[in-house]
Short mmCIF file of C-alpha atoms in Angstrom, two decimals:
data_model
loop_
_atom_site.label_atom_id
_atom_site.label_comp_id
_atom_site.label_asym_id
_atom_site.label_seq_id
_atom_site.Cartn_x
_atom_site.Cartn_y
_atom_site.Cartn_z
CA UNK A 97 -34.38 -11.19 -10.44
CA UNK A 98 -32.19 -13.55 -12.42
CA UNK A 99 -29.95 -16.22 -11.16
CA UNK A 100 -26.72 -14.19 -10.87
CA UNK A 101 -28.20 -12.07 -8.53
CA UNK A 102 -30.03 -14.71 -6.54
CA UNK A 103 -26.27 -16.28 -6.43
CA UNK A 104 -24.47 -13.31 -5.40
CA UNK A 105 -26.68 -12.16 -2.32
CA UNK A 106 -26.58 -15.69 -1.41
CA UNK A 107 -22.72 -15.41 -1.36
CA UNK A 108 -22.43 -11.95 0.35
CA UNK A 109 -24.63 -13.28 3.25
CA UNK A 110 -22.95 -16.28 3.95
CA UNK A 111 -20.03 -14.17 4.04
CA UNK A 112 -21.38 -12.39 6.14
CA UNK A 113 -22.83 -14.83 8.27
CA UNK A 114 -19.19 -16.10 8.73
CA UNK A 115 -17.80 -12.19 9.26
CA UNK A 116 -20.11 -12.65 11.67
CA UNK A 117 -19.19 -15.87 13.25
CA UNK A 118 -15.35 -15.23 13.38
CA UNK A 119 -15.89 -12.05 15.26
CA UNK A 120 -17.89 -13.97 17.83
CA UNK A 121 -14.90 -16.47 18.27
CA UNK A 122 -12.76 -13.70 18.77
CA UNK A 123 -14.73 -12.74 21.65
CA UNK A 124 -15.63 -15.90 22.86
CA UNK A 125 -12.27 -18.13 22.59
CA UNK A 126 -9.84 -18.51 25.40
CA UNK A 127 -6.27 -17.48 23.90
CA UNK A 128 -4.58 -16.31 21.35
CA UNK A 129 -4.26 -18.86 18.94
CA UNK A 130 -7.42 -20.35 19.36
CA UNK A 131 -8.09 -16.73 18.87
CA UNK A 132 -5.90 -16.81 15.85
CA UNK A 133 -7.84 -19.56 14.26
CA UNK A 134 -11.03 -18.27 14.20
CA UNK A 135 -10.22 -14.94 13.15
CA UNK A 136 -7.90 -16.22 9.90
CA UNK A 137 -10.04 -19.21 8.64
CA UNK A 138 -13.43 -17.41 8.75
CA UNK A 139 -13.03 -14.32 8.03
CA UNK A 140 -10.91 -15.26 5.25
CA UNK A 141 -13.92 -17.77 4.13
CA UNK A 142 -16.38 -14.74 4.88
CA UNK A 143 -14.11 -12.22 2.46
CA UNK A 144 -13.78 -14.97 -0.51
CA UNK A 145 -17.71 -15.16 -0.27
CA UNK A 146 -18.59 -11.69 -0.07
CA UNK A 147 -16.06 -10.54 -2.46
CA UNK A 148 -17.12 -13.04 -4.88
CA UNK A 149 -20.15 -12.51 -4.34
CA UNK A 150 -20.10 -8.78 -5.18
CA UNK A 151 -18.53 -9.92 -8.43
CA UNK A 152 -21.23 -12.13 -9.29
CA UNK A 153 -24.07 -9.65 -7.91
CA UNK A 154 -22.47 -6.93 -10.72
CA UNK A 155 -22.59 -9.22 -13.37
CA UNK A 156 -26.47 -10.49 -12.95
CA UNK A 157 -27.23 -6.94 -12.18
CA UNK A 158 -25.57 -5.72 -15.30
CA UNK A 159 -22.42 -5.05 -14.34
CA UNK A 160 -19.16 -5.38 -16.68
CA UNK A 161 -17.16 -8.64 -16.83
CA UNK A 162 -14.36 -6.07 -15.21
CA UNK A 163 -16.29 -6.03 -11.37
CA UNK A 164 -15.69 -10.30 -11.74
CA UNK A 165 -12.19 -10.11 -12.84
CA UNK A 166 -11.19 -7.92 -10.54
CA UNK A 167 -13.21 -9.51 -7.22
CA UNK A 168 -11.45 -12.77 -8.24
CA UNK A 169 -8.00 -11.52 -8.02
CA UNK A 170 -8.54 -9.92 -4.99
CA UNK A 171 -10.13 -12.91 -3.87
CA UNK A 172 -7.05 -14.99 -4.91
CA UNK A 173 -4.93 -12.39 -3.45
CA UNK A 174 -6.73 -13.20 -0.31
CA UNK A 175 -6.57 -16.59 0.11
CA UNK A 176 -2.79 -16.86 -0.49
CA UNK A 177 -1.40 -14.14 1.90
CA UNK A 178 -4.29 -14.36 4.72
CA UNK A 179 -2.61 -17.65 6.25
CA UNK A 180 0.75 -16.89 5.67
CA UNK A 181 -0.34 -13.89 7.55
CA UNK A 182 -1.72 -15.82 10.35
CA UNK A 183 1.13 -18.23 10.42
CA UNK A 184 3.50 -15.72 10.83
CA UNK A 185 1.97 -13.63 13.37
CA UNK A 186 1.13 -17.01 15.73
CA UNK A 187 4.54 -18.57 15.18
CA UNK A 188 5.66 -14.54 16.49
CA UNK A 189 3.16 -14.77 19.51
CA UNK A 190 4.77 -18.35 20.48
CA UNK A 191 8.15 -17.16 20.12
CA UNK A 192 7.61 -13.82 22.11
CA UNK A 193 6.18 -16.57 24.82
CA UNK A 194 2.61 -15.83 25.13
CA UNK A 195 1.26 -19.37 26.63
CA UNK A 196 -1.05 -21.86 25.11
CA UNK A 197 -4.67 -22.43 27.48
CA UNK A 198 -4.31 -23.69 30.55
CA UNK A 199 -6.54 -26.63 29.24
CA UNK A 200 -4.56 -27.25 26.65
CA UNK A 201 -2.75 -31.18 26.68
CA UNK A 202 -0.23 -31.17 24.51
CA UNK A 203 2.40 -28.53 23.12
CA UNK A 204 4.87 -30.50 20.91
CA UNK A 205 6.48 -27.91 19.54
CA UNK A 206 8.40 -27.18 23.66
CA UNK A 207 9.06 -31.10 23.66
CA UNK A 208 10.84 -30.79 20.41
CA UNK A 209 12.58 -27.95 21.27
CA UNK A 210 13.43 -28.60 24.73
CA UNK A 211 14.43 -31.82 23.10
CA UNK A 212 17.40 -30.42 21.08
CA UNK A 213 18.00 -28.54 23.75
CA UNK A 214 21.50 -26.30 22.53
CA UNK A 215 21.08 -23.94 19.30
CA UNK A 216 19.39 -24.66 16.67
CA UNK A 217 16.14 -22.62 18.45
CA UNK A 218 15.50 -21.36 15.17
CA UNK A 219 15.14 -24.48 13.08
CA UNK A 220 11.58 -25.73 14.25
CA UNK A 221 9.44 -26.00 11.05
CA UNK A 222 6.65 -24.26 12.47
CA UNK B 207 -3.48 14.35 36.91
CA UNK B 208 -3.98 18.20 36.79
CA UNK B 209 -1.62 17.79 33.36
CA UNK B 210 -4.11 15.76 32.03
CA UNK B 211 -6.99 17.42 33.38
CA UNK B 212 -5.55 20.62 31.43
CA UNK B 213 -4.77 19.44 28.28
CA UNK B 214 -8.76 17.47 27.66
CA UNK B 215 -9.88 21.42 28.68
CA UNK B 216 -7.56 22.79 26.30
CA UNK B 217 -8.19 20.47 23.63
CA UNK B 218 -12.01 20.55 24.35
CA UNK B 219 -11.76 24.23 23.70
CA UNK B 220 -9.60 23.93 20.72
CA UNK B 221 -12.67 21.55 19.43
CA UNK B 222 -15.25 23.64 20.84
CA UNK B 223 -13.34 26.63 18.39
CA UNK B 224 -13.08 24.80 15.21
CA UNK B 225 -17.06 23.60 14.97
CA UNK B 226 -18.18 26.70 15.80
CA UNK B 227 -15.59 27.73 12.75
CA UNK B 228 -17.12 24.94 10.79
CA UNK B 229 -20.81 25.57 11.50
CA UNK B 230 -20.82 28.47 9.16
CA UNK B 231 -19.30 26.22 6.14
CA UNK B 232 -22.37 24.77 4.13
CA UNK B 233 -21.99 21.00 3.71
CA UNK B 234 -23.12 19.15 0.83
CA UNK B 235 -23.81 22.28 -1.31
CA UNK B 236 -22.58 23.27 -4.22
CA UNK B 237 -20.02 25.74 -3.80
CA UNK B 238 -17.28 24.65 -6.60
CA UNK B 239 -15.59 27.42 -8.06
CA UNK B 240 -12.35 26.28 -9.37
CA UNK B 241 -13.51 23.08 -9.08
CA UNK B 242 -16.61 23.23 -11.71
CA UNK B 243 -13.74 24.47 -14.15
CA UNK B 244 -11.74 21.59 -13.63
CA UNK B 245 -14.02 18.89 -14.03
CA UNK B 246 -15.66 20.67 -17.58
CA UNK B 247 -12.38 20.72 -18.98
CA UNK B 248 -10.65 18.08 -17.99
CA UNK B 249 -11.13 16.06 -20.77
CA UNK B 250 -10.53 18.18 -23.64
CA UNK B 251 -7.47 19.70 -21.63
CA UNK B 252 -5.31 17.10 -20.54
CA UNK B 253 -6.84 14.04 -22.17
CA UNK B 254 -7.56 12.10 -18.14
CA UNK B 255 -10.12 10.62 -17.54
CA UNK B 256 -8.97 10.99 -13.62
CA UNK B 257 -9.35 14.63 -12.58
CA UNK B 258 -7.38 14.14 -9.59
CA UNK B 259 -4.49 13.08 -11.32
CA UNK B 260 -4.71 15.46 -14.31
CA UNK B 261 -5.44 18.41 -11.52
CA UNK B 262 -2.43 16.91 -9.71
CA UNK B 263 -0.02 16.79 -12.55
CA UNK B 264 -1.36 18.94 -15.15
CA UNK B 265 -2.91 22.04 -13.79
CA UNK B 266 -0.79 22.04 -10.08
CA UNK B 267 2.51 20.24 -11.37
CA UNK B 268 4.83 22.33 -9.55
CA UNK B 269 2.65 21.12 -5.70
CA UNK B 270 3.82 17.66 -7.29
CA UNK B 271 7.02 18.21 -8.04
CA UNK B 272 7.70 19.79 -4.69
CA UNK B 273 6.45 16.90 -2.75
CA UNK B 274 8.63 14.87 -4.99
CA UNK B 275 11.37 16.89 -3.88
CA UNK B 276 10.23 16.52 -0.09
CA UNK B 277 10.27 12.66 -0.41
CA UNK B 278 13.85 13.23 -1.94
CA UNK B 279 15.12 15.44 0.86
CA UNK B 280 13.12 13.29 3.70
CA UNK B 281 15.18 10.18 1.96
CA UNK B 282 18.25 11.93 2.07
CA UNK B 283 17.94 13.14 5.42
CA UNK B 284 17.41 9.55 7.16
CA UNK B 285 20.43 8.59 5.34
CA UNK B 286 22.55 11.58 6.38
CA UNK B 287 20.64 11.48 10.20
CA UNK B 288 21.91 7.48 10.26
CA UNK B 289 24.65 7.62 8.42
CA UNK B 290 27.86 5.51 9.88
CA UNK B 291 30.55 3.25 8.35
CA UNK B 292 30.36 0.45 9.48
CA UNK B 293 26.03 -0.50 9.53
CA UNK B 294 25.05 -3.87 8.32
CA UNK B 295 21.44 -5.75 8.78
CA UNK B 296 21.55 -7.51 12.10
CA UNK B 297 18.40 -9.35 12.24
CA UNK B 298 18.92 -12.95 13.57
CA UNK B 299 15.67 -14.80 13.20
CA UNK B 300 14.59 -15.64 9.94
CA UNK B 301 11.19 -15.91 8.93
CA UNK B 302 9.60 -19.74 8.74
CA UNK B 303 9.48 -21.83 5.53
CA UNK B 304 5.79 -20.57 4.79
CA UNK B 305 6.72 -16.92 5.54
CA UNK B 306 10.15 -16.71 3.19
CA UNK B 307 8.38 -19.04 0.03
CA UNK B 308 5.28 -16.83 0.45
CA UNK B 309 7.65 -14.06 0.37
CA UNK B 310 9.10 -15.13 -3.14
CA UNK B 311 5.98 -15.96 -4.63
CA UNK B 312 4.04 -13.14 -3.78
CA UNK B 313 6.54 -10.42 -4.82
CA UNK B 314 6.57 -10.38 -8.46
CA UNK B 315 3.11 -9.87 -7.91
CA UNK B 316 3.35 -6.94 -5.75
CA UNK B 317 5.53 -5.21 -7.64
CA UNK B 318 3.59 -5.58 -11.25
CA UNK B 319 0.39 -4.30 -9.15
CA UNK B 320 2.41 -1.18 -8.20
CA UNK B 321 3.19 -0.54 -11.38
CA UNK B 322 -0.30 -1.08 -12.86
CA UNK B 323 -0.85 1.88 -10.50
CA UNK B 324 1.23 3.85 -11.45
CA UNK B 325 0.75 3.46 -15.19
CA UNK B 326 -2.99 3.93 -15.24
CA UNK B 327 -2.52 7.11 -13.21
CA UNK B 328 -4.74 8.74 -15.80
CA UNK B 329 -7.76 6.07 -15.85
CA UNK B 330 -8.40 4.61 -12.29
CA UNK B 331 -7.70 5.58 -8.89
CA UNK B 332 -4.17 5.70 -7.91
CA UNK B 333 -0.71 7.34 -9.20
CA UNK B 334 2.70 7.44 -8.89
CA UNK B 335 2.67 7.97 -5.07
CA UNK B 336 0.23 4.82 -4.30
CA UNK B 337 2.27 2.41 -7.08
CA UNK B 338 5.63 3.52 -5.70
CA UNK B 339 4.54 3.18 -2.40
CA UNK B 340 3.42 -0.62 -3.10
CA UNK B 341 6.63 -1.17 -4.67
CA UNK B 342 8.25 -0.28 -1.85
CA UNK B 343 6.43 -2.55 0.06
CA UNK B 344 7.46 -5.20 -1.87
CA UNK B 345 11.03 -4.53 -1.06
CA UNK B 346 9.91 -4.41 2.66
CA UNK B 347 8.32 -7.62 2.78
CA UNK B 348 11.49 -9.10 1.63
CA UNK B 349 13.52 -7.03 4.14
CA UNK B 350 11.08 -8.95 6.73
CA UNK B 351 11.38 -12.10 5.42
CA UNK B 352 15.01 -12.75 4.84
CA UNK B 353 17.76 -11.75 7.05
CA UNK B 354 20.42 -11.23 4.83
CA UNK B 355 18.45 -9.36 1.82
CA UNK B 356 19.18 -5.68 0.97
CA UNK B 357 19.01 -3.84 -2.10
CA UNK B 358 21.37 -3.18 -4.21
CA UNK B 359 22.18 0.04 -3.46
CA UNK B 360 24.32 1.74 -6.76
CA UNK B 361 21.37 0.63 -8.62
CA UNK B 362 18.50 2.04 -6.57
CA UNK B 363 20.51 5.73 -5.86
CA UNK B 364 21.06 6.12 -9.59
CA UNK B 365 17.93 4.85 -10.26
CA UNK B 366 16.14 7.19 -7.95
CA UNK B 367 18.61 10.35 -8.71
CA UNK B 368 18.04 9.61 -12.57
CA UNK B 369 13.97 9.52 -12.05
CA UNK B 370 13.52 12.96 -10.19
CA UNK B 371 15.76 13.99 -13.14
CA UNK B 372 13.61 12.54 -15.94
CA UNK B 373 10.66 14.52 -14.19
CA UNK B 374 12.25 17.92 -14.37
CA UNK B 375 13.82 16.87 -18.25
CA UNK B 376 9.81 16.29 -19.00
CA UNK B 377 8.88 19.78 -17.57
CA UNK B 378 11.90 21.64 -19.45
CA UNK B 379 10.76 20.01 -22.66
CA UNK B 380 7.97 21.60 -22.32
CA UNK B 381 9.05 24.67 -21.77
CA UNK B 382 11.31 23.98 -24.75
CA UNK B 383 8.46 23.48 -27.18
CA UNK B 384 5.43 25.15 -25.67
CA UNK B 385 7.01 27.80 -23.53
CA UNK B 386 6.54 27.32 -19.78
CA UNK B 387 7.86 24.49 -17.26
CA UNK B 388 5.59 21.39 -17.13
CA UNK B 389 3.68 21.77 -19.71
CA UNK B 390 2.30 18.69 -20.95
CA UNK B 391 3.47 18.50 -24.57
CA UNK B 392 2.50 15.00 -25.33
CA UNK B 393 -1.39 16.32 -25.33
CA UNK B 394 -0.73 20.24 -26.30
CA UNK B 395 1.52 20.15 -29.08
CA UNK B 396 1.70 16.70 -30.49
CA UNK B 397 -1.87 15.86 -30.14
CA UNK B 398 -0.96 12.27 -29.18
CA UNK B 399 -3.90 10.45 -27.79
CA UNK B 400 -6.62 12.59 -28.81
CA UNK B 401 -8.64 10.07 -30.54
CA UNK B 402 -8.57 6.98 -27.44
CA UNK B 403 -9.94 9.31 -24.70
CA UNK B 404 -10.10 6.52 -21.56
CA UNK B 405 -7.96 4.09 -23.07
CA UNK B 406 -4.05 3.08 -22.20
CA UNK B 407 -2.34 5.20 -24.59
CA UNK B 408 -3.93 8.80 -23.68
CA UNK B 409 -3.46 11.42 -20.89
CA UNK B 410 -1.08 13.27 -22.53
CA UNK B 411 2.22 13.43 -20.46
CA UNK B 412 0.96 11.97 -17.39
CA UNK B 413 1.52 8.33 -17.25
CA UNK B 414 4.91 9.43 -18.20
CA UNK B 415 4.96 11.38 -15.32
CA UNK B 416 3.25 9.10 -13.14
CA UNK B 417 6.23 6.28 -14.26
CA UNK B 418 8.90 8.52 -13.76
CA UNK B 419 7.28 9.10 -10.11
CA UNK B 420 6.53 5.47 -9.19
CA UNK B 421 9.52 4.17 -9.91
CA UNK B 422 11.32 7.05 -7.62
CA UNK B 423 9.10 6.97 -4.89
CA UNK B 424 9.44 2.89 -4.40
CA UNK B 425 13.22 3.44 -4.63
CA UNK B 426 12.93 6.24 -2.07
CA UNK B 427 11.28 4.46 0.34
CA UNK B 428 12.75 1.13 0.22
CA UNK B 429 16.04 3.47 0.82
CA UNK B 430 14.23 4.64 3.90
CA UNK B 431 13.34 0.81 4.80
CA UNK B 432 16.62 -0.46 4.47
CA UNK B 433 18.55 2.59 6.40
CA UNK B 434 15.81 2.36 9.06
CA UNK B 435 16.71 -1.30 9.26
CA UNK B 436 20.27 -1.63 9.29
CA UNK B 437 22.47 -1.24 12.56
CA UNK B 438 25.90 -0.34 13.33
CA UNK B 439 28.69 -3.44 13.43
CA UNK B 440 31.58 -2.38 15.98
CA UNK B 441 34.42 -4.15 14.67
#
């Protein structure tokens, strides 16, 4: 049992643990976005640490450098294109008019837009 | 109601018919036949390290070039099907800052990871179908992201037309030096590769293949993308 090892399985189950955790939110949170949030920031948090994770469990457990490499561009992969997934597909659910919570306080982005009232619907900065 | 009621009996009969078919079939035994032959030879034969691939290209070429020529005629056919004079890209919204900047810096990306597909068809998992489709989808995430993007279409029909070409010029070489269609000559009768079994530069004619195929299937189906995506202008 060397310290790679010990590292890695430590990294796989807190990935898991948050795999875990952003499935609960899914079921438990009130709307989409909130729904949104908990699905895209830990499960992408839960993938970086169990993909890592596997790449550090190969090399203690005598693995090639090649399992590392390759779970840390994946990993990188990951982390860039798993919010601009998320932004794109909430900034879609606002726009196709799916409403916020009904305890929600504040929606700034309607204020804004209701603010510059004619054209220029498409040039919020999301 | 009764419609429905019909078709799950049907269908639960139709099920009911195929495991009983299946029963009889011995799971997890060994029952290769073929198969056995294939993966004892592999090596020495075609010089991959990948039996799919070397059973896909080498041993069965023609099955691949036919489904080559499938995705050809399935290409053609959505262009002919939507064919019209007048069709332009009429998408109004364009994607947000974050979408269109990820867009730019992820593509390069995409595309060099479809082609390390399809250029180590002969070592990992993968080929010319997987790389070209990824390439493709690297043209399609650009379709989504910007409104006015489309390809540049003299380029990507000659491209494509000049790729199935290349794969047919392969298989007549071979039949030119070794005497039938598709044989791979680079491993047969030049002997290139013999000595780097598993490395980049073996596998006889299939990475060549496997480029030729790449590159024509992401043209293909960013054609499909982009005729699926454009609509008629009435002017």
């Amino acid at each position: 049992m060397n310290v790679l090892v010990a590292v890695g399985e430590f990294l796989v189950l807190f990935g898991s643990a948050f795999y875990f955790l952003s499935t609960l939110g899914l079921i438990r949170m009130p709307d989409v976005y909130t729904r949104m949030q908990t699905a895209t920031k830990s499960a992408t948090l839960g993938s970086l640490g169990v993909i890592i994770g596997a790449g550090i469990w190969a090399l203690g457990d005598g693995g090639s450098v090649a399992w590392l490499t390759k779970t840390i561009i994946i990993a990188v992969f990951l982390l860039l294109t798993n919010p601009i997934s998320a932004h794109t597909l909430i900034r879609a659910a606002y726009k196709s008019g799916i409403p916020l919570w009904e305890g929600s306080v504040v929606d700034k982005y309607r204020e804004a837009k209701a603010r510059a009232e004619s054209g220029e619907e498409e040039g919020g900065e999301a | 109601m009764v419609k429905r009621l019909l078709a799950i009996l049907v269908l639960l009969i139709i099920g009911y018919w195929l495991a009983q078919g299946l029963a009889n079939v011995p799971f997890g035994e060994n029952k290769m036949l073929v198969g056995q032959y294939y993966l004892d030879h592999v090596k020495e034969q075609t010089g991959a390290v990948n039996a799919v691939t070397a059973v896909v290209v080498n041993y069965r070429g023609f099955d691949t070039l036919g489904e080559v020529t499938v995705l050809f005629i399935a290409s053609t056919g959505v262009a002919a099907l939507l064919w019209r004079r007048k069709r332009k890209r009429t998408a109004k919204t364009k994607g947000s800052v974050v979408l269109t900047t990820g867009t730019k810096l992820l593509f390069p990306f995409v595309i060099l990871f479809g082609a390390y597909i399809f250029i180590h068809g002969h070592l990992t998992p993968g080929g010319g179908f997987p790389g070209g489709a990824t390439i493709a989808t690297a043209f399609l995430l650009l379709y989504m992201a910007f409104i006015t993007y489309e390809i540049p279409h003299r380029g990507f029909e000659a491209t494509e037309g000049l790729a199935g070409m290349g794969y047919v010029l392969v298989g007549l070489i071979g039949l030119a030096i070794g005497g039938y269609f598709l044989l791979d000559w680079v491993w047969q009768t030049w002997g290139f590769g013999h000595e780097n079994l598993g490395r980049l530069f073996s596998g006889g004619f299939i990475p060549i293949i496997y480029t030729i195929i790449g590159i024509k299937v992401g043209m293909e189906l960013s054609g499909i993308v982009d005729n699926m995506l454009k609509e008629e202008v009435s002017e």
